[in-house]
């Protein structure tokens, strides 16, 4: 049969009425996703760069120390490097060459993650429930693809901006108000008054983002706090997105590393993990998402659908797995040498955090976080705004941090200082603050 | 100010009415993206595996040769391996350690891509228009995020299934009919009758997927054919998604490698490229997408919005760049040694394709493609269905290929054989076919 003309299959039995409305008002030219126009122009870090550059130009001799961005600075563990070099060499031999790997990650990596990160802590997580990826930023954004657009979504305030922006981009919100809050999102303030743990909402929300140890506040959650969330989620058929990217910084044995340490979490939570901060993989790229197999959400017809199947389909269709070389590097984190080396790396940054906490306290500032977390959250003195504090610190001490208001309206009056830097830079920055900064 | 209760920001001035309808019918529990339920269960490769496994169990001595999946088999070029080992070593020294890189890719890689892949062929593509990514599969799926859901979308038939499935997943289609065609998509048949180049549609479509050299048919497009598409797209304000993942296999100097070799393409086309097939990166992961800066599509208010800005925002928000180590490997493709080694790799697979073409022709089969492409597209003899031919080839020759019907309804009666294998396997498979297969 010869078909000489393009065939338009007519939309007869489309399930969603919303879809129909879109179909019937077809455009006469290619159209964009208008939701992108609601986004604020990522003003935080560009504005920081603008102010730092202006200062640097006016003060060319100033030695500026940047404690702003949460990026690691210390070398990759030797165990990881050795494993990656071996993997590169394997790629040079036809017998050991690796082409496409499983989209979900290699079994040998998923099994080690399940065993060391979860089963060793009493979490019933199977290797098949681990999805290896190239980043938690990708995963926390992409996870929204498998959910409907009629969910009510809660985020903390302040919050990692990616959670909010990715919801805006897929159309889960309206416009932003002048405080930067998007219509349709439920904001859960976390401040010193509630010990930086959000109050469980009185209304019903369907999807909830939690991040512990928290970025940006450095707060941690007790088992009791997480249990309250799990109980809420189970009672309301909600799903918790639990971002545990900083779990390696927990040293207090009473603090849970995984939400699956809480009974019932398998029925309501997806967890995100990363090798970025424990093993210094920010430039190497490896992370993972856990989707328990019995976790479900509702289809339009009221039936329960396994989220594991949807995420597996999403990853199989839109992702080709993480580089074999990088996966071998991640696997080495679980070797005896890798465990010792990543522990040393984490201890190094935690010692930085301790120095920052102690010195800022000595300088008369109120500080939070930085104990089981790499971020120190500073209350600005004398009711200074976050940006005024930023300017004062930059001008008097030539030290750069991140204004808390950049993470949300309730971050106003706070300031984030990152422990990810060399000891020398941290000590010099703190010396300047204790000597020159007048509260 | 102490906030003890969660605040629900009410949706007052949301721009999209469709959005409102969703908001007002809020769910009482977390809901899924129902579009996923429209997807066919990736039946092609699982069904191939099922039949091959059943045959292997019944015939344990059969030496099965797999020419089905389009995955490379030969070692990674030495230049790439040397560069990656150096990069891993740099990660071990604080002075050369790399944390987060630019989400768009490092400038030194983007500049080489722009120079060697585009400017050298007369395409006016700037390094800033190159977005380095971890795969074309990801990019061709993710690109839909920046477009509206009211676009009319055209795909060829047969087609790389990811184009179709990702449109289904974001809600751009209705349900599939029993031929596997999704309502709302425009299918453009490509068969021997039209020389495997789709007829320009008489109706208006907004987004068009083109892949040359083509997967699965191995067909190429002349400059004249691409010019007809560019002229159509410019006349209709359409956007062409041009997948050039197999461009390295073009040896005929008259065939364009990039759509930007066609005048006016900067105003209507996004191009996808990959290191998977030219340099054997299927397991190493590196690709790129080109979004010209003057390319626009319409916002709901009728204004023109630069797609570069939207894609840049998408990548900055949802992606953290490709591993530094892998980017150094990709950069080495452009070194003198890298160019020679990738050329040798491509020539090797093209020689495989030539052997396949010649031997299948000798066996009495009609074959297409496989000259400037790594895929040979076989017309099944005696009106056999694609699956019947699959079974016959498996049972008589113990050779596995891919049924053309798995790529779309118009692929029925065709069969794909991949040149990605060792010379030994290709020669043995062809020997069996010429000796045992009776047309």
CSV table of N, CA, C and O in Angstrom, one decimal, chain B residues 228-308:
chain,number,residue,atom,x,y,z
B,228,UNK,N,13.7,21.3,1.2
B,228,UNK,CA,12.2,21.3,1.1
B,228,UNK,C,11.6,21.3,2.5
B,228,UNK,O,10.6,22.0,2.8
B,229,UNK,N,12.2,20.6,3.5
B,229,UNK,CA,11.7,20.6,4.9
B,229,UNK,C,11.9,22.0,5.5
B,229,UNK,O,11.1,22.5,6.2
B,230,UNK,N,13.1,22.5,5.3
B,230,UNK,CA,13.4,23.9,5.9
B,230,UNK,C,12.5,24.9,5.3
B,230,UNK,O,11.9,25.7,6.1
B,231,UNK,N,12.2,24.9,4.0
B,231,UNK,CA,11.3,25.8,3.4
B,231,UNK,C,9.9,25.6,4.0
B,231,UNK,O,9.2,26.6,4.3
B,232,UNK,N,9.5,24.4,4.1
B,232,UNK,CA,8.2,24.1,4.7
B,232,UNK,C,8.1,24.7,6.1
B,232,UNK,O,7.1,25.3,6.5
B,233,UNK,N,9.1,24.4,6.9
B,233,UNK,CA,9.1,24.8,8.3
B,233,UNK,C,9.1,26.3,8.4
B,233,UNK,O,8.4,26.9,9.2
B,234,UNK,N,9.9,27.0,7.6
B,234,UNK,CA,9.9,28.5,7.6
B,234,UNK,C,8.5,29.1,7.2
B,234,UNK,O,8.1,30.0,7.8
B,235,UNK,N,7.9,28.4,6.2
B,235,UNK,CA,6.6,28.9,5.7
B,235,UNK,C,5.5,28.7,6.7
B,235,UNK,O,4.6,29.5,6.8
B,236,UNK,N,5.7,27.7,7.6
B,236,UNK,CA,4.6,27.3,8.5
B,236,UNK,C,5.0,27.6,10.0
B,236,UNK,O,4.2,27.3,10.8
B,237,UNK,N,6.1,28.3,10.2
B,237,UNK,CA,6.5,28.6,11.5
B,237,UNK,C,6.6,27.3,12.4
B,237,UNK,O,6.2,27.3,13.5
B,238,UNK,N,7.1,26.3,11.7
B,238,UNK,CA,7.3,25.0,12.4
B,238,UNK,C,8.8,24.9,12.9
B,238,UNK,O,9.6,25.6,12.4
B,239,UNK,N,9.0,23.9,13.8
B,239,UNK,CA,10.3,23.6,14.3
B,239,UNK,C,10.7,22.2,13.9
B,239,UNK,O,9.9,21.3,14.1
B,240,UNK,N,11.9,22.0,13.3
B,240,UNK,CA,12.3,20.7,13.0
B,240,UNK,C,13.3,20.2,14.1
B,240,UNK,O,14.2,20.9,14.5
B,241,UNK,N,13.0,19.0,14.6
B,241,UNK,CA,14.0,18.3,15.5
B,241,UNK,C,14.8,17.4,14.6
B,241,UNK,O,14.3,16.4,14.1
B,242,UNK,N,16.1,17.8,14.4
B,242,UNK,CA,16.9,17.0,13.5
B,242,UNK,C,17.9,16.2,14.2
B,242,UNK,O,18.8,16.7,14.9
B,243,UNK,N,17.7,14.9,14.1
B,243,UNK,CA,18.5,13.9,14.9
B,243,UNK,C,19.6,13.4,13.9
B,243,UNK,O,19.4,12.7,13.0
B,244,UNK,N,20.9,13.9,14.2
B,244,UNK,CA,22.0,13.6,13.4
B,244,UNK,C,23.0,12.6,14.1
B,244,UNK,O,24.2,12.6,13.8
B,245,UNK,N,22.4,11.7,14.9
B,245,UNK,CA,23.3,10.8,15.7
B,245,UNK,C,24.2,10.0,14.8
B,245,UNK,O,25.2,9.5,15.3
B,246,UNK,N,23.8,9.7,13.6
B,246,UNK,CA,24.6,8.8,12.7
B,246,UNK,C,25.3,9.6,11.6
B,246,UNK,O,25.8,8.9,10.6
B,247,UNK,N,25.5,10.9,11.8
B,247,UNK,CA,26.1,11.7,10.7
B,247,UNK,C,27.5,11.2,10.3
B,247,UNK,O,28.0,11.3,9.2
B,248,UNK,N,28.2,10.6,11.3
B,248,UNK,CA,29.6,10.2,11.0
B,248,UNK,C,29.7,9.1,10.0
B,248,UNK,O,30.8,8.9,9.4
B,249,UNK,N,28.6,8.5,9.7
B,249,UNK,CA,28.6,7.4,8.8
B,249,UNK,C,28.5,7.8,7.3
B,249,UNK,O,28.5,7.0,6.4
B,250,UNK,N,28.2,9.1,7.1
B,250,UNK,CA,28.1,9.7,5.8
B,250,UNK,C,29.5,9.7,5.1
B,250,UNK,O,30.4,10.4,5.7
B,251,UNK,N,29.6,9.1,4.0
B,251,UNK,CA,30.9,9.1,3.3
B,251,UNK,C,30.7,9.9,1.9
B,251,UNK,O,31.6,10.4,1.4
B,252,UNK,N,29.4,9.9,1.4
B,252,UNK,CA,29.1,10.6,0.2
B,252,UNK,C,29.2,12.1,0.4
B,252,UNK,O,28.4,12.7,1.2
B,253,UNK,N,30.1,12.8,-0.2
B,253,UNK,CA,30.3,14.2,0.1
B,253,UNK,C,29.1,15.1,-0.3
B,253,UNK,O,29.0,16.3,0.1
B,254,UNK,N,28.2,14.6,-1.1
B,254,UNK,CA,27.0,15.4,-1.5
B,254,UNK,C,25.9,15.4,-0.4
B,254,UNK,O,25.0,16.2,-0.5
B,255,UNK,N,26.0,14.5,0.6
B,255,UNK,CA,25.0,14.4,1.6
B,255,UNK,C,25.3,15.3,2.8
B,255,UNK,O,26.4,15.2,3.3
B,256,UNK,N,24.4,16.2,3.2
B,256,UNK,CA,24.7,17.0,4.3
B,256,UNK,C,24.8,16.3,5.7
B,256,UNK,O,24.0,15.3,5.9
B,257,UNK,N,25.7,16.7,6.5
B,257,UNK,CA,25.9,16.1,7.8
B,257,UNK,C,25.0,16.8,8.9
B,257,UNK,O,24.6,16.2,9.8
B,258,UNK,N,24.8,18.1,8.6
B,258,UNK,CA,24.0,18.9,9.6
B,258,UNK,C,22.9,19.6,8.8
B,258,UNK,O,23.1,20.0,7.7
B,259,UNK,N,21.8,19.8,9.5
B,259,UNK,CA,20.7,20.6,8.9
B,259,UNK,C,21.1,22.0,8.7
B,259,UNK,O,20.6,22.7,7.8
B,260,UNK,N,22.1,22.5,9.4
B,260,UNK,CA,22.5,23.9,9.3
B,260,UNK,C,23.3,24.1,8.0
B,260,UNK,O,23.7,25.2,7.7
B,261,UNK,N,23.6,23.0,7.3
B,261,UNK,CA,24.2,23.2,5.9
B,261,UNK,C,23.1,23.8,5.0
B,261,UNK,O,23.5,24.2,3.9
B,262,UNK,N,21.9,23.7,5.4
B,262,UNK,CA,20.8,24.3,4.6
B,262,UNK,C,20.5,25.7,5.0
B,262,UNK,O,20.3,26.0,6.2
B,263,UNK,N,20.4,26.6,4.0
B,263,UNK,CA,20.1,28.0,4.3
B,263,UNK,C,18.8,28.1,5.0
B,263,UNK,O,17.8,27.5,4.6
B,264,UNK,N,18.8,28.9,6.0
B,264,UNK,CA,17.5,29.2,6.7
B,264,UNK,C,17.2,28.2,7.9
B,264,UNK,O,16.3,28.4,8.7
B,265,UNK,N,18.1,27.2,8.0
B,265,UNK,CA,17.8,26.2,9.1
B,265,UNK,C,18.0,26.8,10.5
B,265,UNK,O,17.3,26.3,11.4
B,266,UNK,N,18.8,27.8,10.6
B,266,UNK,CA,18.9,28.4,11.9
B,266,UNK,C,17.6,29.0,12.4
B,266,UNK,O,17.4,29.1,13.6
B,267,UNK,N,16.7,29.3,11.5
B,267,UNK,CA,15.5,29.9,11.9
B,267,UNK,C,14.4,28.8,12.2
B,267,UNK,O,13.2,29.2,12.5
B,268,UNK,N,14.7,27.6,12.0
B,268,UNK,CA,13.6,26.6,12.2
B,268,UNK,C,14.1,25.2,12.7
B,268,UNK,O,13.2,24.3,12.8
B,269,UNK,N,15.3,25.1,13.1
B,269,UNK,CA,15.8,23.7,13.4
B,269,UNK,C,16.6,23.6,14.7
B,269,UNK,O,17.4,24.5,15.0
B,270,UNK,N,16.4,22.6,15.5
B,270,UNK,CA,17.2,22.2,16.6
B,270,UNK,C,17.9,20.9,16.2
B,270,UNK,O,17.2,20.0,15.7
B,271,UNK,N,19.2,20.7,16.4
B,271,UNK,CA,19.9,19.5,16.0
B,271,UNK,C,20.4,18.7,17.2
B,271,UNK,O,21.0,19.3,18.1
B,272,UNK,N,20.3,17.4,17.1
B,272,UNK,CA,20.8,16.5,18.1
B,272,UNK,C,22.0,15.7,17.6
B,272,UNK,O,21.9,15.2,16.5
B,273,UNK,N,23.1,15.7,18.3
B,273,UNK,CA,24.3,14.9,18.0
B,273,UNK,C,24.7,14.0,19.1
B,273,UNK,O,24.4,14.3,20.3
B,274,UNK,N,25.5,13.1,18.8
B,274,UNK,CA,26.0,12.2,19.9
B,274,UNK,C,27.4,11.7,19.6
B,274,UNK,O,27.8,11.6,18.5
B,275,UNK,N,28.1,11.3,20.7
B,275,UNK,CA,29.4,10.7,20.5
B,275,UNK,C,29.2,9.1,20.6
B,275,UNK,O,30.2,8.4,20.6
B,276,UNK,N,28.0,8.7,20.7
B,276,UNK,CA,27.7,7.2,20.9
B,276,UNK,C,28.2,6.4,19.7
B,276,UNK,O,28.8,5.4,19.9
B,277,UNK,N,27.9,6.8,18.5
B,277,UNK,CA,28.1,6.0,17.4
B,277,UNK,C,29.4,6.3,16.6
B,277,UNK,O,30.0,5.4,16.0
B,278,UNK,N,29.9,7.5,16.7
B,278,UNK,CA,31.1,7.8,16.0
B,278,UNK,C,32.3,7.4,16.8
B,278,UNK,O,33.3,6.9,16.3
B,279,UNK,N,32.2,7.6,18.1
B,279,UNK,CA,33.4,7.3,19.0
B,279,UNK,C,33.1,6.2,20.0
B,279,UNK,O,33.9,5.9,20.9
B,280,UNK,N,32.0,5.5,19.8
B,280,UNK,CA,31.7,4.3,20.7
B,280,UNK,C,31.4,4.7,22.1
B,280,UNK,O,31.7,3.9,23.0
B,281,UNK,N,30.7,5.8,22.3
B,281,UNK,CA,30.4,6.3,23.7
B,281,UNK,C,29.1,5.8,24.2
B,281,UNK,O,28.5,6.4,25.2
B,282,UNK,N,28.5,4.7,23.7
B,282,UNK,CA,27.2,4.3,24.2
B,282,UNK,C,27.2,4.0,25.7
B,282,UNK,O,26.2,4.2,26.4
B,283,UNK,N,28.3,3.5,26.2
B,283,UNK,CA,28.5,3.2,27.6
B,283,UNK,C,29.2,4.3,28.4
B,283,UNK,O,29.4,4.2,29.6
B,284,UNK,N,29.7,5.3,27.7
B,284,UNK,CA,30.5,6.4,28.3
B,284,UNK,C,29.7,7.6,28.4
B,284,UNK,O,29.8,8.4,29.4
B,285,UNK,N,28.7,7.9,27.5
B,285,UNK,CA,27.7,8.9,27.6
B,285,UNK,C,28.1,10.3,27.4
B,285,UNK,O,28.5,11.0,28.3
B,286,UNK,N,28.0,10.8,26.2
B,286,UNK,CA,28.1,12.2,25.9
B,286,UNK,C,27.4,12.5,24.5
B,286,UNK,O,27.5,11.7,23.6
B,287,UNK,N,26.7,13.6,24.5
B,287,UNK,CA,25.9,14.0,23.4
B,287,UNK,C,25.8,15.5,23.4
B,287,UNK,O,26.4,16.2,24.3
B,288,UNK,N,25.1,16.1,22.4
B,288,UNK,CA,24.9,17.5,22.4
B,288,UNK,C,23.7,17.9,21.6
B,288,UNK,O,23.2,17.2,20.8
B,289,UNK,N,23.2,19.1,22.0
B,289,UNK,CA,22.0,19.6,21.3
B,289,UNK,C,22.4,21.0,20.8
B,289,UNK,O,23.0,21.8,21.6
B,290,UNK,N,22.0,21.4,19.6
B,290,UNK,CA,22.3,22.7,19.1
B,290,UNK,C,21.0,23.5,19.1
B,290,UNK,O,20.0,23.1,18.4
B,291,UNK,N,20.9,24.6,19.8
B,291,UNK,CA,19.7,25.5,19.7
B,291,UNK,C,20.2,26.9,19.2
B,291,UNK,O,20.8,27.6,20.0
B,292,UNK,N,20.0,27.2,18.0
B,292,UNK,CA,20.4,28.5,17.5
B,292,UNK,C,19.8,29.7,18.3
B,292,UNK,O,18.6,29.6,18.6
B,293,UNK,N,20.5,30.8,18.4
B,293,UNK,CA,20.0,31.9,19.3
B,293,UNK,C,18.8,32.6,18.7
B,293,UNK,O,18.1,33.2,19.4
B,294,UNK,N,18.7,32.7,17.4
B,294,UNK,CA,17.6,33.4,16.8
B,294,UNK,C,16.4,32.6,16.6
B,294,UNK,O,15.4,33.1,16.0
B,295,UNK,N,16.4,31.4,17.0
B,295,UNK,CA,15.2,30.5,16.8
B,295,UNK,C,14.2,30.8,17.9
B,295,UNK,O,14.4,30.9,19.0
B,296,UNK,N,12.9,31.0,17.4
B,296,UNK,CA,11.8,31.4,18.3
B,296,UNK,C,10.6,30.5,18.1
B,296,UNK,O,10.4,29.9,17.1
B,297,UNK,N,9.7,30.6,19.1
B,297,UNK,CA,8.4,30.0,19.0
B,297,UNK,C,7.5,31.0,19.7
B,297,UNK,O,7.9,31.9,20.4
B,298,UNK,N,6.2,30.7,19.6
B,298,UNK,CA,5.2,31.7,20.1
B,298,UNK,C,4.8,31.4,21.5
B,298,UNK,O,4.5,30.3,21.9
B,299,UNK,N,4.7,32.5,22.3
B,299,UNK,CA,4.1,32.4,23.6
B,299,UNK,C,2.6,32.6,23.5
B,299,UNK,O,2.1,33.0,22.4
B,300,UNK,N,1.8,32.4,24.5
B,300,UNK,CA,0.4,32.5,24.5
B,300,UNK,C,-0.1,33.9,24.1
B,300,UNK,O,-1.1,34.1,23.4
B,301,UNK,N,0.7,34.9,24.5
B,301,UNK,CA,0.3,36.3,24.2
B,301,UNK,C,0.8,36.7,22.7
B,301,UNK,O,0.6,37.9,22.4
B,302,UNK,N,1.3,35.7,22.0
B,302,UNK,CA,1.6,36.0,20.6
B,302,UNK,C,3.0,36.5,20.4
B,302,UNK,O,3.5,36.7,19.3
B,303,UNK,N,3.8,36.7,21.5
B,303,UNK,CA,5.1,37.2,21.4
B,303,UNK,C,6.1,36.1,21.0
B,303,UNK,O,5.8,34.9,21.2
B,304,UNK,N,7.2,36.4,20.4
B,304,UNK,CA,8.2,35.4,20.0
B,304,UNK,C,9.2,35.2,21.2
B,304,UNK,O,9.7,36.2,21.7
B,305,UNK,N,9.4,34.0,21.6
B,305,UNK,CA,10.3,33.7,22.7
B,305,UNK,C,11.5,32.9,22.1
B,305,UNK,O,11.3,31.9,21.4
B,306,UNK,N,12.7,33.3,22.5
B,306,UNK,CA,13.9,32.6,22.1
B,306,UNK,C,14.0,31.2,22.7
B,306,UNK,O,14.0,31.1,24.0
B,307,UNK,N,14.0,30.2,21.9
B,307,UNK,CA,14.1,28.8,22.5
B,307,UNK,C,15.4,28.6,23.2
B,307,UNK,O,15.5,27.8,24.1
B,308,UNK,N,16.5,29.2,22.8
B,308,UNK,CA,17.8,29.1,23.4
B,308,UNK,C,17.6,29.4,24.9
B,308,UNK,O,18.2,28.7,25.8
